[in-house]
Amino acid sequence: MKMGIVGLPTTGKTTLFNLLTGQNLETAGFATGKVEAHTGIAKIPDERIDFLASHYKPKKTTYATVELVDVPGLAKGASAGKGVGNQFLEAVRKADALIHLVRVFDNSQATHPEGSIDPLRDVETISMELLFSDLGVIENRIGRIEAGKKITKEHLTEKEVLVKCKDALENGQLIHEVNLDEEEQELLKNFGFLSEKPMMLVVNMDESQLAEGAYPQKEELETYCGEHRLPLMALSAQTEQEINQLEEEERAMFMEELNIQQPGIHQVARTSYDLLGLISFLTAGEDEVRAWPIRRDTIARKAAGKIHTDIEKGFIRAEVTAFADYREHPSMVKLKELGKVRLEGKEYVVQDGDIMNFRFNL
Ligand SMILES: Nc1nc2c(ncn2[C@@H]2O[C@H](COP(=O)(O)OP(=O)(O)O)[C@@H](O)[C@H]2O)c(=O)[nH]1
Ligand SMILES: [Mg+2]
């Protein structure tokens, strides 16, 4: 599962990518015209894992991860194939969900491609590129269906869904906002529409905006995100990067000064995980405490297969404890006494935060 970071040049995409992946790619105060997309692995912070690890003191602690792509240079005109536009859009197409980064920070060292700070304009610019790209694909396909010699019933059903999406796009809606049933979604799957991808909006602030909790067009962006059903959050990528370089003690002081309870990238990482439709089941032991990513609605036997195919094949049952119960009584012995360790069969639908212990035959 892959997240893509999109946004205009000099919004801080690479800075955010570095923060989330621990890489150290070059950032620049101007549009570099670079075309290659970079890929990295982002750790998903998880307090439940921290809590379990503090009790089990395991040899190894493993967090869930997702793949992250820094998609450079998406700009106005990309959907019309301007510059290397289509190349960028192809990189977006490969992502399963998107972090749309928008700039509100003031930084004379970093040239804004439009010469001014206007986040609503910028968000709409990028959204329009996604929208126009989808519209192009749809018009093409409808044209082909209509020009075809033989029009089947399937063609008509497909056209109907496409027209529904086209109408929405022409009204400035993104495809992810259109209410589609499962059958309709299935029909659209192969198109890989860009505006159908789950997306969150992240506002990149400077240090003073962060301290004040205010930035230009805040209300307008909130309204925009409400209308388009997008999660919205704000952080300062550069400030977080600077904080990272501090010693532990200084870091705590600095964070308090800026009134930050926890790094913004934690929330970005967790929301990304959610947008990808992922949840975690947990395993805990002296060797390892670990979060395992699974899709929502995965059954126990399939979840077991994430650990090892042998466990899936030889599945007998799972011992399951909700993390909330463990937090209250951090002892498996105690939890068993209290009847908080359930035995579940292979069809059990695993819930986020389930602590699982699989019984299996070899
Ligand atoms: N003041 C300020 N500058 C930032 C922030 N994030 C990034 N920058 C600067 O903006 C420029 C562009 O950043 P970069 O990550 O390369 O943007 P990209 O083109 O979207 O990948 C660099 O000079 C960064 O140092 C921020 O939160 N605050
Ligand atoms: Mg960059």
Short mmCIF file of C-alpha atoms and ligand atoms in Angstrom, two decimals:
data_model
loop_
_atom_site.label_atom_id
_atom_site.label_comp_id
_atom_site.label_asym_id
_atom_site.label_seq_id
_atom_site.Cartn_x
_atom_site.Cartn_y
_atom_site.Cartn_z
CA MET A 1 0.00 0.00 0.00
CA LYS A 2 1.40 3.30 -1.10
CA MET A 3 0.85 6.94 -0.09
CA GLY A 4 1.82 9.72 -2.49
CA ILE A 5 2.70 13.27 -1.43
CA VAL A 6 1.45 15.80 -3.97
CA GLY A 7 1.46 19.59 -4.08
CA LEU A 8 2.92 22.53 -5.96
CA PRO A 9 6.71 23.04 -6.03
CA THR A 10 8.23 24.49 -2.81
CA THR A 11 5.34 23.46 -0.57
CA GLY A 12 7.68 21.32 1.54
CA LYS A 13 6.91 17.88 0.07
CA THR A 14 10.48 16.65 0.25
CA THR A 15 10.90 18.08 3.75
CA LEU A 16 7.79 16.15 4.85
CA PHE A 17 8.94 13.02 3.02
CA ASN A 18 12.29 13.16 4.83
CA LEU A 19 10.55 13.56 8.18
CA LEU A 20 8.25 10.61 7.62
CA THR A 21 10.86 8.25 6.19
CA GLY A 22 14.01 9.34 8.00
CA GLN A 23 15.67 9.91 4.63
CA ASN A 24 17.72 12.92 3.74
CA LEU A 25 16.79 13.97 0.22
CA GLU A 26 17.80 17.42 -0.94
CA THR A 27 15.23 20.18 -0.47
CA ALA A 28 15.30 23.38 -2.50
CA GLY A 29 13.90 26.89 -2.39
CA PHE A 30 12.86 26.78 -6.05
CA ALA A 31 11.11 24.46 -8.49
CA THR A 32 13.88 22.04 -9.37
CA GLY A 33 12.23 20.61 -12.46
CA LYS A 34 13.29 17.20 -11.15
CA VAL A 35 11.08 14.42 -12.39
CA GLU A 36 11.97 11.25 -10.56
CA ALA A 37 9.65 10.21 -7.76
CA HIS A 38 11.35 8.98 -4.58
CA THR A 39 10.11 6.11 -2.50
CA GLY A 40 10.64 5.42 1.19
CA ILE A 41 9.16 3.59 4.15
CA ALA A 42 7.24 5.51 6.79
CA LYS A 43 6.79 4.15 10.28
CA ILE A 44 3.31 4.45 11.80
CA PRO A 45 3.67 5.65 15.40
CA ASP A 46 1.48 3.61 17.75
CA GLU A 47 1.08 4.26 21.46
CA ARG A 48 -0.27 0.75 21.94
CA ILE A 49 3.01 -0.69 20.73
CA ASP A 50 4.92 1.66 23.06
CA PHE A 51 2.75 0.53 25.95
CA LEU A 52 3.13 -3.19 25.19
CA ALA A 53 6.88 -2.79 24.74
CA SER A 54 7.20 -1.03 28.09
CA HIS A 55 5.67 -4.12 29.75
CA TYR A 56 7.15 -6.98 27.71
CA LYS A 57 10.59 -5.37 27.27
CA PRO A 58 11.01 -7.36 24.04
CA LYS A 59 14.26 -7.85 22.13
CA LYS A 60 12.60 -6.22 19.15
CA THR A 61 9.81 -3.70 18.66
CA THR A 62 8.26 -3.40 15.23
CA TYR A 63 5.82 -0.71 14.12
CA ALA A 64 3.55 -0.91 11.10
CA THR A 65 4.89 0.82 7.99
CA VAL A 66 3.57 2.12 4.70
CA GLU A 67 5.35 3.00 1.49
CA LEU A 68 5.60 6.71 0.77
CA VAL A 69 6.29 8.45 -2.55
CA ASP A 70 7.51 12.02 -2.98
CA VAL A 71 5.88 13.06 -6.26
CA PRO A 72 7.77 16.11 -7.50
CA GLY A 73 6.67 18.96 -9.67
CA LEU A 74 2.94 18.56 -10.08
CA ALA A 75 1.95 21.96 -11.45
CA LYS A 76 -0.68 23.83 -13.34
CA GLY A 77 -1.17 22.37 -16.80
CA ALA A 78 0.05 18.88 -15.91
CA SER A 79 -3.19 17.23 -17.08
CA ALA A 80 -2.77 18.97 -20.44
CA GLY A 81 0.60 17.24 -20.68
CA LYS A 82 2.49 20.48 -20.09
CA GLY A 83 6.17 20.04 -19.31
CA VAL A 84 6.54 16.55 -18.00
CA GLY A 85 3.00 16.75 -16.66
CA ASN A 86 1.77 13.34 -17.60
CA GLN A 87 4.80 11.72 -16.10
CA PHE A 88 3.91 13.22 -12.72
CA LEU A 89 0.33 12.15 -13.05
CA GLU A 90 1.48 8.59 -13.69
CA ALA A 91 3.38 8.69 -10.40
CA VAL A 92 0.17 9.84 -8.71
CA ARG A 93 -1.76 7.03 -10.38
CA LYS A 94 0.43 4.43 -8.68
CA ALA A 95 -0.44 5.72 -5.20
CA ASP A 96 -3.35 4.20 -3.26
CA ALA A 97 -4.05 7.41 -1.34
CA LEU A 98 -2.73 10.97 -1.34
CA ILE A 99 -1.30 13.52 1.06
CA HIS A 100 -2.03 16.87 -0.56
CA LEU A 101 0.41 19.38 0.90
CA VAL A 102 -0.30 23.10 0.65
CA ARG A 103 1.92 26.00 1.58
CA VAL A 104 0.99 28.82 3.93
CA PHE A 105 4.48 29.38 5.36
CA ASP A 106 6.25 32.61 4.68
CA ASN A 107 9.80 32.06 3.53
CA SER A 108 11.64 34.52 1.33
CA GLN A 109 14.24 31.83 0.64
CA ALA A 110 11.68 29.62 -1.05
CA THR A 111 10.08 31.02 -4.19
CA HIS A 112 6.38 30.27 -4.51
CA PRO A 113 5.66 29.36 -8.15
CA GLU A 114 2.68 31.75 -8.21
CA GLY A 115 4.49 34.49 -6.32
CA SER A 116 2.02 34.74 -3.43
CA ILE A 117 0.55 32.79 -0.53
CA ASP A 118 -2.98 31.73 -1.45
CA PRO A 119 -3.58 28.19 -0.22
CA LEU A 120 -7.16 27.90 -1.48
CA ARG A 121 -6.01 28.79 -4.99
CA ASP A 122 -3.19 26.24 -4.74
CA VAL A 123 -5.39 23.46 -3.43
CA GLU A 124 -7.82 24.07 -6.26
CA THR A 125 -4.99 24.13 -8.79
CA ILE A 126 -3.84 20.66 -7.82
CA SER A 127 -7.36 19.28 -7.45
CA MET A 128 -8.20 20.64 -10.91
CA GLU A 129 -5.25 18.80 -12.41
CA LEU A 130 -6.49 15.54 -10.93
CA LEU A 131 -10.02 16.34 -12.02
CA PHE A 132 -9.09 17.28 -15.61
CA SER A 133 -6.97 14.18 -15.97
CA ASP A 134 -9.96 12.02 -14.95
CA LEU A 135 -12.31 13.97 -17.15
CA GLY A 136 -10.02 13.35 -20.13
CA VAL A 137 -10.00 9.62 -19.49
CA ILE A 138 -13.78 9.52 -19.10
CA GLU A 139 -14.52 11.50 -22.25
CA ASN A 140 -12.20 9.26 -24.19
CA ARG A 141 -13.85 6.11 -22.95
CA ILE A 142 -17.39 7.38 -23.52
CA GLY A 143 -16.39 8.43 -27.01
CA ARG A 144 -15.07 4.94 -27.70
CA ILE A 145 -18.14 3.22 -26.40
CA GLU A 146 -20.36 5.43 -28.53
CA ALA A 147 -18.24 4.94 -31.64
CA GLY A 148 -18.14 1.17 -31.18
CA LYS A 149 -19.87 -1.09 -33.75
CA LYS A 150 -21.64 -3.14 -31.16
CA ILE A 151 -22.92 -1.64 -27.95
CA THR A 152 -23.55 -4.29 -25.30
CA LYS A 153 -25.55 -4.08 -22.10
CA GLU A 154 -22.25 -3.97 -20.19
CA HIS A 155 -21.18 -0.98 -22.24
CA LEU A 156 -24.36 0.83 -21.30
CA THR A 157 -23.89 0.13 -17.59
CA GLU A 158 -20.30 1.30 -17.79
CA LYS A 159 -21.31 4.45 -19.63
CA GLU A 160 -23.94 5.20 -17.03
CA VAL A 161 -21.40 5.16 -14.20
CA LEU A 162 -18.94 7.20 -16.24
CA VAL A 163 -21.58 9.82 -16.96
CA LYS A 164 -22.35 10.00 -13.26
CA CYS A 165 -18.68 10.70 -12.53
CA LYS A 166 -18.41 13.13 -15.42
CA ASP A 167 -21.35 15.16 -14.10
CA ALA A 168 -19.74 15.32 -10.68
CA LEU A 169 -16.35 16.38 -12.06
CA GLU A 170 -17.99 19.07 -14.17
CA ASN A 171 -19.51 20.40 -10.97
CA GLY A 172 -16.09 20.58 -9.35
CA GLN A 173 -16.59 17.45 -7.25
CA LEU A 174 -13.92 14.79 -6.98
CA ILE A 175 -14.81 11.20 -7.82
CA HIS A 176 -14.22 10.10 -4.22
CA GLU A 177 -17.18 12.31 -3.26
CA VAL A 178 -19.59 10.51 -5.60
CA ASN A 179 -21.74 7.92 -3.87
CA LEU A 180 -21.10 4.72 -5.73
CA ASP A 181 -22.27 1.23 -4.85
CA GLU A 182 -19.89 -1.72 -4.87
CA GLU A 183 -20.74 -2.75 -8.38
CA GLU A 184 -20.10 0.75 -9.68
CA GLN A 185 -16.81 0.97 -7.82
CA GLU A 186 -15.77 -2.34 -9.34
CA LEU A 187 -16.48 -0.96 -12.81
CA LEU A 188 -14.25 2.05 -12.19
CA LYS A 189 -11.39 0.09 -10.67
CA ASN A 190 -9.34 -0.38 -13.81
CA PHE A 191 -9.40 3.30 -14.72
CA GLY A 192 -7.32 4.23 -11.67
CA PHE A 193 -8.97 7.66 -11.43
CA LEU A 194 -6.81 10.17 -9.58
CA SER A 195 -9.60 12.07 -7.88
CA GLU A 196 -11.09 8.80 -6.63
CA LYS A 197 -8.12 8.22 -4.34
CA PRO A 198 -8.65 8.90 -0.66
CA MET A 199 -6.89 12.17 0.12
CA MET A 200 -6.01 14.33 3.11
CA LEU A 201 -5.04 17.97 3.08
CA VAL A 202 -1.98 19.00 5.07
CA VAL A 203 -1.21 22.68 5.60
CA ASN A 204 2.49 23.52 5.96
CA MET A 205 2.99 26.46 8.32
CA ASP A 206 5.98 28.46 9.50
CA GLU A 207 7.06 28.59 13.09
CA SER A 208 5.08 31.68 14.08
CA GLN A 209 1.87 30.36 12.50
CA LEU A 210 2.43 27.12 14.37
CA ALA A 211 2.86 28.95 17.66
CA GLU A 212 -0.31 30.98 17.07
CA GLY A 213 -2.31 28.10 15.64
CA ALA A 214 -3.45 30.45 12.88
CA TYR A 215 -2.68 30.75 9.20
CA PRO A 216 -4.06 32.54 6.12
CA GLN A 217 -7.44 31.32 4.81
CA LYS A 218 -7.86 28.84 7.63
CA GLU A 219 -11.65 29.11 7.58
CA GLU A 220 -11.85 28.85 3.81
CA LEU A 221 -9.74 25.70 3.83
CA GLU A 222 -11.89 24.21 6.58
CA THR A 223 -14.99 24.91 4.51
CA TYR A 224 -13.34 23.45 1.41
CA CYS A 225 -12.37 20.28 3.24
CA GLY A 226 -15.82 19.97 4.78
CA GLU A 227 -17.47 20.26 1.37
CA HIS A 228 -15.13 17.78 -0.28
CA ARG A 229 -14.98 15.41 2.69
CA LEU A 230 -11.21 15.64 3.14
CA PRO A 231 -9.41 15.29 6.47
CA LEU A 232 -7.49 18.49 7.20
CA MET A 233 -4.52 19.09 9.45
CA ALA A 234 -1.72 21.59 9.85
CA LEU A 235 1.95 21.28 10.81
CA SER A 236 5.27 22.93 10.22
CA ALA A 237 7.55 20.51 8.43
CA GLN A 238 10.67 22.60 8.79
CA THR A 239 10.12 23.25 12.48
CA GLU A 240 9.61 19.54 13.11
CA GLN A 241 12.79 18.82 11.25
CA GLU A 242 14.65 21.31 13.44
CA ILE A 243 13.11 19.80 16.57
CA ASN A 244 14.30 16.37 15.46
CA GLN A 245 17.86 17.56 15.49
CA LEU A 246 17.70 18.68 19.11
CA GLU A 247 18.74 16.71 22.17
CA GLU A 248 15.92 15.07 24.09
CA GLU A 249 15.75 17.69 26.86
CA GLU A 250 15.91 20.70 24.57
CA ARG A 251 13.32 19.09 22.36
CA ALA A 252 10.80 18.83 25.17
CA MET A 253 11.36 22.46 26.10
CA PHE A 254 11.03 23.67 22.53
CA MET A 255 7.86 21.68 21.99
CA GLU A 256 6.33 23.13 25.09
CA GLU A 257 7.22 26.63 23.99
CA LEU A 258 5.50 26.05 20.67
CA ASN A 259 2.59 24.35 22.38
CA ILE A 260 3.03 21.08 20.45
CA GLN A 261 1.83 18.00 22.30
CA GLN A 262 3.04 15.58 19.70
CA PRO A 263 4.71 15.88 16.32
CA GLY A 264 2.28 16.65 13.50
CA ILE A 265 3.85 13.93 11.38
CA HIS A 266 2.46 11.34 13.79
CA GLN A 267 -1.04 12.40 12.91
CA VAL A 268 -0.20 12.52 9.21
CA ALA A 269 1.16 8.98 9.40
CA ARG A 270 -1.86 7.66 11.28
CA THR A 271 -4.38 9.40 9.03
CA SER A 272 -2.52 8.00 6.01
CA TYR A 273 -2.85 4.52 7.45
CA ASP A 274 -6.56 5.10 7.88
CA LEU A 275 -6.99 6.46 4.35
CA LEU A 276 -5.33 3.33 3.00
CA GLY A 277 -8.02 1.30 4.76
CA LEU A 278 -5.51 -0.33 7.10
CA ILE A 279 -5.82 -1.34 10.75
CA SER A 280 -3.35 -3.19 12.99
CA PHE A 281 -3.53 -6.34 15.01
CA LEU A 282 -0.83 -6.68 17.63
CA THR A 283 1.37 -9.51 18.84
CA ALA A 284 3.32 -9.38 22.06
CA GLY A 285 6.03 -11.58 23.54
CA GLU A 286 9.50 -11.48 24.98
CA ASP A 287 11.06 -11.71 21.53
CA GLU A 288 8.99 -9.14 19.75
CA VAL A 289 6.16 -6.68 20.16
CA ARG A 290 4.72 -5.90 16.77
CA ALA A 291 1.92 -4.18 14.86
CA TRP A 292 0.71 -6.02 11.76
CA PRO A 293 -1.06 -4.05 9.03
CA ILE A 294 -4.19 -5.66 7.61
CA ARG A 295 -7.09 -4.34 5.60
CA ARG A 296 -10.24 -3.57 7.52
CA ASP A 297 -12.59 -6.59 7.67
CA THR A 298 -9.85 -9.21 7.44
CA ILE A 299 -10.77 -12.56 9.03
CA ALA A 300 -8.56 -14.22 11.65
CA ARG A 301 -7.24 -16.99 9.41
CA LYS A 302 -6.11 -14.48 6.76
CA ALA A 303 -4.57 -12.24 9.41
CA ALA A 304 -2.58 -15.24 10.67
CA GLY A 305 -1.20 -15.62 7.15
CA LYS A 306 0.46 -12.21 7.50
CA ILE A 307 2.75 -13.74 10.12
CA HIS A 308 3.34 -17.02 8.30
CA THR A 309 1.47 -19.02 5.67
CA ASP A 310 1.89 -22.13 7.88
CA ILE A 311 -0.14 -20.46 10.63
CA GLU A 312 -2.88 -19.69 8.10
CA LYS A 313 -2.89 -23.27 6.78
CA GLY A 314 -2.81 -24.93 10.18
CA PHE A 315 -5.08 -22.40 11.89
CA ILE A 316 -6.96 -23.81 14.89
CA ARG A 317 -8.12 -20.73 16.74
CA ALA A 318 -7.00 -17.36 18.00
CA GLU A 319 -6.78 -16.03 21.53
CA VAL A 320 -7.85 -12.43 21.34
CA THR A 321 -7.63 -9.58 23.83
CA ALA A 322 -8.69 -6.03 23.08
CA PHE A 323 -5.86 -3.59 23.68
CA ALA A 324 -8.19 -1.39 25.78
CA ASP A 325 -8.51 -4.29 28.24
CA TYR A 326 -4.77 -4.81 28.31
CA ARG A 327 -4.22 -1.15 29.07
CA GLU A 328 -6.50 -1.50 32.07
CA HIS A 329 -4.96 -4.78 33.29
CA PRO A 330 -1.52 -5.19 31.72
CA SER A 331 -1.16 -8.88 32.57
CA MET A 332 -2.31 -11.79 30.40
CA VAL A 333 -2.71 -13.99 33.48
CA LYS A 334 -5.02 -11.47 35.06
CA LEU A 335 -6.91 -10.95 31.81
CA LYS A 336 -7.49 -14.71 31.50
CA GLU A 337 -8.88 -14.79 35.04
CA LEU A 338 -11.19 -11.94 34.15
CA GLY A 339 -12.37 -13.76 31.05
CA LYS A 340 -11.00 -11.02 28.81
CA VAL A 341 -9.09 -13.43 26.59
CA ARG A 342 -11.56 -14.69 24.00
CA LEU A 343 -11.21 -17.75 21.81
CA GLU A 344 -12.14 -16.95 18.25
CA GLY A 345 -12.45 -19.10 15.13
CA LYS A 346 -11.09 -18.59 11.65
CA GLU A 347 -13.98 -16.42 10.44
CA TYR A 348 -13.63 -13.89 13.25
CA VAL A 349 -13.31 -10.36 11.84
CA VAL A 350 -10.15 -8.91 13.37
CA GLN A 351 -10.56 -5.50 15.03
CA ASP A 352 -8.05 -2.68 15.24
CA GLY A 353 -5.89 -3.15 18.33
CA ASP A 354 -6.69 -6.82 18.88
CA ILE A 355 -3.80 -8.56 20.62
CA MET A 356 -3.70 -11.94 18.90
CA ASN A 357 -2.13 -15.25 19.77
CA PHE A 358 -2.68 -17.91 17.11
CA ARG A 359 -2.98 -21.64 17.82
CA PHE A 360 -2.09 -23.78 14.85
CA ASN A 361 -1.12 -27.28 13.67
CA LEU A 362 2.00 -27.84 11.67
N1 LIG B 1 9.59 28.48 6.74
C1 LIG B 1 9.38 27.22 6.33
N2 LIG B 1 10.04 26.79 5.24
C2 LIG B 1 9.82 25.53 4.82
C3 LIG B 1 8.92 24.66 5.51
N3 LIG B 1 8.91 23.47 4.88
C4 LIG B 1 9.76 23.59 3.83
N4 LIG B 1 10.33 24.82 3.79
C5 LIG B 1 11.32 25.33 2.83
O1 LIG B 1 10.71 25.42 1.57
C6 LIG B 1 11.61 25.02 0.54
C7 LIG B 1 10.99 23.93 -0.29
O2 LIG B 1 10.96 22.73 0.46
P1 LIG B 1 10.94 21.32 -0.25
O3 LIG B 1 10.70 20.30 0.80
O4 LIG B 1 12.12 21.14 -1.13
O5 LIG B 1 9.61 21.51 -1.15
P2 LIG B 1 9.07 20.65 -2.39
O6 LIG B 1 9.48 21.39 -3.62
O7 LIG B 1 7.58 20.67 -2.24
O8 LIG B 1 9.65 19.28 -2.30
C8 LIG B 1 12.90 24.62 1.22
O9 LIG B 1 13.78 25.71 1.15
C9 LIG B 1 12.47 24.33 2.65
O10 LIG B 1 13.51 24.58 3.54
C10 LIG B 1 8.27 25.15 6.69
O11 LIG B 1 7.50 24.45 7.37
N5 LIG B 1 8.53 26.44 7.04
MG MG B 2 10.83 18.23 -3.61
#
